[in-house]
Short mmCIF file of C-alpha atoms in Angstrom, two decimals:
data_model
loop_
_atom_site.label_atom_id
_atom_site.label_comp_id
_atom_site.label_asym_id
_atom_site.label_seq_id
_atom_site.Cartn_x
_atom_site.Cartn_y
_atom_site.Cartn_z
CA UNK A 1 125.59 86.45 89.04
CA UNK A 2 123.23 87.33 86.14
CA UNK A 3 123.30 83.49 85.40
CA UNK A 4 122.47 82.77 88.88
CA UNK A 5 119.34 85.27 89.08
CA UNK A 6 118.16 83.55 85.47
CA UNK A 7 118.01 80.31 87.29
CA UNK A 8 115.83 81.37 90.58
CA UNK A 9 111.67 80.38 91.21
CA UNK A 10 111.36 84.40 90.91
CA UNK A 11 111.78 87.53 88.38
CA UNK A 12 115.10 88.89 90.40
CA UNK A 13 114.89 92.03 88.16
CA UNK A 14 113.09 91.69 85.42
CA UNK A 15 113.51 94.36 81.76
CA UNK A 16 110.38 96.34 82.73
CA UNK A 17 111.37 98.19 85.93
CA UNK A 18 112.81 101.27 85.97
CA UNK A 19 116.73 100.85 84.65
CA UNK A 20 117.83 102.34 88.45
CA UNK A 21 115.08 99.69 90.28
CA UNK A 22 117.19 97.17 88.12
CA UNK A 23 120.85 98.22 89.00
CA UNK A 24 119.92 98.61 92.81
CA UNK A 25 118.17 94.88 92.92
CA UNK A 26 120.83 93.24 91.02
CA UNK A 27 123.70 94.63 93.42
CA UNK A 28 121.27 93.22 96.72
CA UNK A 29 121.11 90.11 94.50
CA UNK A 30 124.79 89.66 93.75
CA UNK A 31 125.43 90.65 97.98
CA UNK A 32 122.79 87.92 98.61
CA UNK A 33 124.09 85.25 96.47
CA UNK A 34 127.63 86.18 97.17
CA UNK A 35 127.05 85.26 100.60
CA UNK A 36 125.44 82.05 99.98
CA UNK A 37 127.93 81.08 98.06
CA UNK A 38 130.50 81.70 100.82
CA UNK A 39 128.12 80.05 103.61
CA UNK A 40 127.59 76.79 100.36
CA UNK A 41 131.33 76.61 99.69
CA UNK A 42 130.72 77.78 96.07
CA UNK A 43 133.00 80.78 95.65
CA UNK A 44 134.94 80.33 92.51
CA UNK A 45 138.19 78.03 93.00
CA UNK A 46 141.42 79.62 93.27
CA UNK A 47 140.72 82.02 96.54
CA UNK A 48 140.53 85.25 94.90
CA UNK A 49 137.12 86.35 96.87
CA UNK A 50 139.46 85.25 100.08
CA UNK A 51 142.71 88.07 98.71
CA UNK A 52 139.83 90.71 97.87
CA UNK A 53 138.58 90.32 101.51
CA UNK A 54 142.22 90.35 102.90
CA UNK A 55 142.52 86.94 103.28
CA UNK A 56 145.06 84.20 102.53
CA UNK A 57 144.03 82.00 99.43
CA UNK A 58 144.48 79.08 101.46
CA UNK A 59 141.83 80.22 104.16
CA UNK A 60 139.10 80.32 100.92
CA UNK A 61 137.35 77.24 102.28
CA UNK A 62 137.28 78.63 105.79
CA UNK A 63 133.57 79.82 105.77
CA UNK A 64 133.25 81.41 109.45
CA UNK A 65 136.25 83.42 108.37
CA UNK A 66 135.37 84.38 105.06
CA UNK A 67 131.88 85.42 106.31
CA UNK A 68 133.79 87.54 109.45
CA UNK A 69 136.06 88.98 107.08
CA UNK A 70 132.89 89.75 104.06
CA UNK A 71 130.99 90.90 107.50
CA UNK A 72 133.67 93.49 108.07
CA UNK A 73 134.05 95.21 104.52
CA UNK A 74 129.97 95.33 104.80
CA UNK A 75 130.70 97.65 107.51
CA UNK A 76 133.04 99.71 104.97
CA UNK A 77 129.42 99.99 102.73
CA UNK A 78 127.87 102.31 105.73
CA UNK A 79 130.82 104.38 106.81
CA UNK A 80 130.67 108.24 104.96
CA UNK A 81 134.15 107.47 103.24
CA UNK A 82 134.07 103.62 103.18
CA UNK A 83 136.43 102.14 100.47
CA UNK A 84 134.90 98.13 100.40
CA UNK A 85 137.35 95.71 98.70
CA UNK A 86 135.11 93.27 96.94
CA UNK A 87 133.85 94.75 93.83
CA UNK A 88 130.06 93.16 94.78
CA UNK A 89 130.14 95.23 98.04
CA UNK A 90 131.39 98.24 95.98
CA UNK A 91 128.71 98.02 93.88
CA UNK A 92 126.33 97.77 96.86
CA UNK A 93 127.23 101.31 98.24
CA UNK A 94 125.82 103.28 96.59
CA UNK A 95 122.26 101.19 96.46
CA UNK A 96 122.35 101.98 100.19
CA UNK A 97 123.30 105.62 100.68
CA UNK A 98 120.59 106.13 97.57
CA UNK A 99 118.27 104.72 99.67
CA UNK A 100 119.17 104.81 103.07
CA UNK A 101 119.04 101.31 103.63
CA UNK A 102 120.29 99.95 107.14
CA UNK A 103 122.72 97.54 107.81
CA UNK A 104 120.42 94.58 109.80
CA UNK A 105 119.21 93.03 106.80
CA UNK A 106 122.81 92.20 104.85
CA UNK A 107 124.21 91.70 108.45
CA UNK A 108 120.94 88.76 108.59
CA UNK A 109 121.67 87.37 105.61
CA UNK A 110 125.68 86.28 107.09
CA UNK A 111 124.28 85.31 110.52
CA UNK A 112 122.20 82.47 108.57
CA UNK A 113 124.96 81.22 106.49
CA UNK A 114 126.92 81.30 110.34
CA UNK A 115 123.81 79.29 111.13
CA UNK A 116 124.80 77.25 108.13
CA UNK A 117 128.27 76.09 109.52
CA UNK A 118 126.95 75.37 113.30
CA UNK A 119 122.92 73.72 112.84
CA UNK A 120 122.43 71.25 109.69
CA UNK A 121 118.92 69.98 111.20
CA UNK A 122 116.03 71.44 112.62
CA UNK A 123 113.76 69.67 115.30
CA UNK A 124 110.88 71.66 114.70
CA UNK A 125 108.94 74.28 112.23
CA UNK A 126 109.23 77.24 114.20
CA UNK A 127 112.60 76.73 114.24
CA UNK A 128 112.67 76.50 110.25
CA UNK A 129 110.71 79.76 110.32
CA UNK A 130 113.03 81.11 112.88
CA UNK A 131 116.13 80.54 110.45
CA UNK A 132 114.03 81.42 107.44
CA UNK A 133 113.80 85.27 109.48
CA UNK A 134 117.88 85.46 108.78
CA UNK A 135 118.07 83.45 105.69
CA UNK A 136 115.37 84.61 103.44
CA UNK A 137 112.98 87.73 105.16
CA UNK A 138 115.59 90.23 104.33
CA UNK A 139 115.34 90.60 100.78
CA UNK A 140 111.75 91.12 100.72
CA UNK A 141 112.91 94.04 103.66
CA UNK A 142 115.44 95.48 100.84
CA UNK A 143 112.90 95.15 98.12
CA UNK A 144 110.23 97.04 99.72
CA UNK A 145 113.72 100.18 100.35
CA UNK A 146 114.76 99.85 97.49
CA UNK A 147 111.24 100.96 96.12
CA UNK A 148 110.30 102.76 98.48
CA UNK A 149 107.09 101.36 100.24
CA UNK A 150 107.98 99.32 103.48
CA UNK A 151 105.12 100.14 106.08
CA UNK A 152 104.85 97.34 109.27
CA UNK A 153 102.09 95.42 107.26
CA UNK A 154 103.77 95.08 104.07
CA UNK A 155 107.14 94.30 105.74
CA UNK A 156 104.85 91.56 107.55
CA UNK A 157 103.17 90.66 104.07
CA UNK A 158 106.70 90.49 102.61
CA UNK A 159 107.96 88.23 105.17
CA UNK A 160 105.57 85.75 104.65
CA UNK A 161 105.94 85.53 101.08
CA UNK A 162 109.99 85.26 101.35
CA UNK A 163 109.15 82.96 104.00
CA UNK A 164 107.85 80.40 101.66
CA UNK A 165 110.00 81.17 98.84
CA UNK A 166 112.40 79.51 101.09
CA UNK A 167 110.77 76.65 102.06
CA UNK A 168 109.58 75.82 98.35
CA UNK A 169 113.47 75.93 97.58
CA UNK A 170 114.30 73.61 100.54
CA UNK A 171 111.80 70.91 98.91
CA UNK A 172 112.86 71.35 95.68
CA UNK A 173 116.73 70.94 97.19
CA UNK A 174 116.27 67.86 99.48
CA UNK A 175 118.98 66.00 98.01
CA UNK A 176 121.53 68.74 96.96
CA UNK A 177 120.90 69.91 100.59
CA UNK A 178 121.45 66.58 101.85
CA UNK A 179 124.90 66.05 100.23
CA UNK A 180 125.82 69.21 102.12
CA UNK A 181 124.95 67.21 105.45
CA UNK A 182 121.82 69.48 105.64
CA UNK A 183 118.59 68.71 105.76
CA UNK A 184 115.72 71.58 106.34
CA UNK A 185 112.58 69.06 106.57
CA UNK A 186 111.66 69.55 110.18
CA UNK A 187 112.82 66.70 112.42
CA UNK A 188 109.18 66.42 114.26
CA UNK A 189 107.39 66.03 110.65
CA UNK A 190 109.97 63.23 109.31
CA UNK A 191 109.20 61.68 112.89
CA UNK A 192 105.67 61.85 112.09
CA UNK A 193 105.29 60.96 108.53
CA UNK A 194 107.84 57.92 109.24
CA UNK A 195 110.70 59.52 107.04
CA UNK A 196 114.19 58.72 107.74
CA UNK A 197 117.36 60.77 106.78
CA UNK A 198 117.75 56.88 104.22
CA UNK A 199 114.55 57.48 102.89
CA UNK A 200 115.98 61.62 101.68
CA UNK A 201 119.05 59.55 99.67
CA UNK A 202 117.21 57.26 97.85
CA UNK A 203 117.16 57.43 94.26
CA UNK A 204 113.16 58.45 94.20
CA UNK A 205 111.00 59.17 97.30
CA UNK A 206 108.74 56.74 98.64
CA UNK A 207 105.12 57.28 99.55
CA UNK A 208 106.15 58.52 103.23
CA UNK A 209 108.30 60.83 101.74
CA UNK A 210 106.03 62.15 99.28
CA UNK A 211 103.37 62.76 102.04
CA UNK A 212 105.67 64.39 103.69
CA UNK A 213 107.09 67.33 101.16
CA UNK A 214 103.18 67.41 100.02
CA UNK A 215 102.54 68.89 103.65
CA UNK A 216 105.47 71.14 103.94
CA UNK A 217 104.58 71.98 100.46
CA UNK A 218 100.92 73.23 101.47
CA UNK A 219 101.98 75.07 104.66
CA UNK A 220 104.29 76.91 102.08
CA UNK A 221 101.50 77.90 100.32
CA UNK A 222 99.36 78.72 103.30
CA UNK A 223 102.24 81.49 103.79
CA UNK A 224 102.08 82.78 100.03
CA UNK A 225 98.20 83.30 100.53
CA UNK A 226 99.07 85.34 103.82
CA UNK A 227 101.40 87.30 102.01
CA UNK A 228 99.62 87.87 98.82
CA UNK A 229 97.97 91.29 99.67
CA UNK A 230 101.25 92.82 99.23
CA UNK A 231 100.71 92.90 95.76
CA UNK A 232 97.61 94.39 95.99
CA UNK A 233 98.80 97.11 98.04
CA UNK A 234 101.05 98.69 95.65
CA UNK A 235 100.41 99.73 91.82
CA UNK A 236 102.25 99.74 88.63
CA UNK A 237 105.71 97.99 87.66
CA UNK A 238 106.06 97.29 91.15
CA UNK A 239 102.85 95.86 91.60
CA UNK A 240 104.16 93.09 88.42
CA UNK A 241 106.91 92.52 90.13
CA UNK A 242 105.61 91.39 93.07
CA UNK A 243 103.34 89.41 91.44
CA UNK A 244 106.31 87.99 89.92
CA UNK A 245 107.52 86.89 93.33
CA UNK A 246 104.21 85.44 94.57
CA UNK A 247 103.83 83.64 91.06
CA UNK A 248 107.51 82.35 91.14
CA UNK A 249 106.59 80.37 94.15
CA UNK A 250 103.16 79.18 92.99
CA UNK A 251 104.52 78.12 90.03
CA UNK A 252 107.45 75.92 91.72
CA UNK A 253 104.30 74.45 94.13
CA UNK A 254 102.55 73.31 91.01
CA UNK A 255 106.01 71.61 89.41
CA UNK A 256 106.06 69.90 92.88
CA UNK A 257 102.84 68.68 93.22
CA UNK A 258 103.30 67.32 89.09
CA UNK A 259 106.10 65.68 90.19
CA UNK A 260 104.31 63.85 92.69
CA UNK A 261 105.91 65.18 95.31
CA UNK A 262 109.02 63.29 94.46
CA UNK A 263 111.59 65.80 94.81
CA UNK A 264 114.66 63.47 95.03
CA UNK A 265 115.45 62.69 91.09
CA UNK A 266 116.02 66.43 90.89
CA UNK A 267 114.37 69.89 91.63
CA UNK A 268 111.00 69.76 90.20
CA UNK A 269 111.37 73.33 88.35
CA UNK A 270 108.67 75.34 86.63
CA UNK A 271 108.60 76.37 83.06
CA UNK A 272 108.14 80.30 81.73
CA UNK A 273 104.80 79.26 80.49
CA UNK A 274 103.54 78.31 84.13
CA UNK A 275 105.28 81.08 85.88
CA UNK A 276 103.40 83.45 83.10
CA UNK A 277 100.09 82.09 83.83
CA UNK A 278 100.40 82.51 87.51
CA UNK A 279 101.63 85.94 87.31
CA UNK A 280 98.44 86.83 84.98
CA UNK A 281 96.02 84.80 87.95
CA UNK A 282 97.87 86.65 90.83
CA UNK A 283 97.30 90.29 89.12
CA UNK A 284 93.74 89.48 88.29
CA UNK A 285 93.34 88.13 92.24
CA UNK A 286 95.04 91.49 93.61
CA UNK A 287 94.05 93.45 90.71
#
């Protein structure tokens, strides 16, 4: 898991915050990525996530029943003298009783990779936002417990950032997502920019293409300007960290855009450097 968080747009939790900050974002990190991993077909071969959960082995690449079965020792996390049997959920319990945290957002996060398994295209943006509620709003909802600070407008600030965290990672994934028979580009903007489900497995993206991610790549930052007075709205190590978040994402626009939009040879990825810079330009925006 720690070499999964090293390779995300974002600071999951970086050396400066609080050692207890750290633990309690790295255990909603590995439940996050856990779960993706399940919903991506990921998990580690031989089936032993499937015998933690009570499964066979042979039922490992059975996603809907690996995510019912990881849905029902997440219920084990809330009750007073819940024993969970995957070690990642163990590690998760006491991150919520410490905080309080409710069950809706980890119970979110498993109804999108359910979403996964049943809807690989979406016909229009709201209903890319709509999954992006499940999929991606509900870490920013367990950052802001985990610290302390929701309020309605900073959940609302929160969501839009996450929002467009997931969208930058859908461009930058076109053709990884593709191969999984998904594709997140809306079906009404390939309609309109003239982009065929062809043009997303060629070897480099033609003009149409490129217009196309360069759009859904500016409404993505649209959201990261709506959500950007979150960081402003706290202080401190949190206030970095945040920052970190907001940067992450302006950073991965900017590999994008140097790219040329062309997202297809491979995911355009920032470097440190860039992601530093942005950090420094976000603080001294929100400072």
């Amino acid at each position: 898991m720690l070499d999964k968080a090293a390779h995300e747009n974002f600071p999951v939790a970086p050396f400066f915050l609080p050692r207890a900050w750290r633990t309690d974002l790295m255990a909603v990190y590995g439940y996050a990525r856990l779960v993706d991993d399940i919903g991506d077909g990921d998990l580690a071969p031989g089936g032993a996530d499937a015998e933690l959960l009570g499964l066979d082995r042979d039922r490992a690449g059975d996603a809907l029943a690996m995510l019912d079965a990881f849905e029902a020792d997440l219920h084990r996390v809330f009750q007073p003298f819940g024993e969970p049997r995957h070690p990642l959920l163990a590690a998760l319990r006491p991150t919520v009783h410490r905080h309080g945290l409710t069950p809706e957002p980890f119970r979110g996060l498993i109804e999108a990779n359910r979403q996964d398994q049943r809807i690989r295209r979406y016909a229009t943006y709201q209903e890319l936002l709509d999954y992006c509620e499940l999929s991606a709003n509900p870490v920013g909802r367990l950052v802001l417990g985990i610290t302390g600070t929701a309020s309605p407008e900073r959940i609302r600030h929160s969501d839009a950032i996450c929002t467009a965290l997931q969208i930058i990672e859908h461009l930058q994934d076109v053709s990884e997502d593709l191969r999984r028979d998904r594709v997140y580009l809306p079906a009404e903007d390939m309609k309109r920019f003239g982009v065929t489900e062809a043009d997303l497995a060629a070897p480099r993206g033609g003009a149409r293409l490129r217009a196309l991610v360069a759009k859904e790549a500016e409404r993505a930052a649209a959201l990261l300007n709506e959500g950007t007075p979150l960081v402003g709205s706290v202080h401190g190590r949190l206030k970095v960290l945040l920052a970190g978040f907001v940067a992450g994402g302006r950073a991965a626009l900017r590999a994008v855009a140097a790219a040329g939009h062309d997202v297809l040879p491979g995911p355009p990825r920032p470097t440190k450097l860039s992601l530093l810079r942005e950090v420094g330009a976000t603080l001294r925006r929100e400072g």
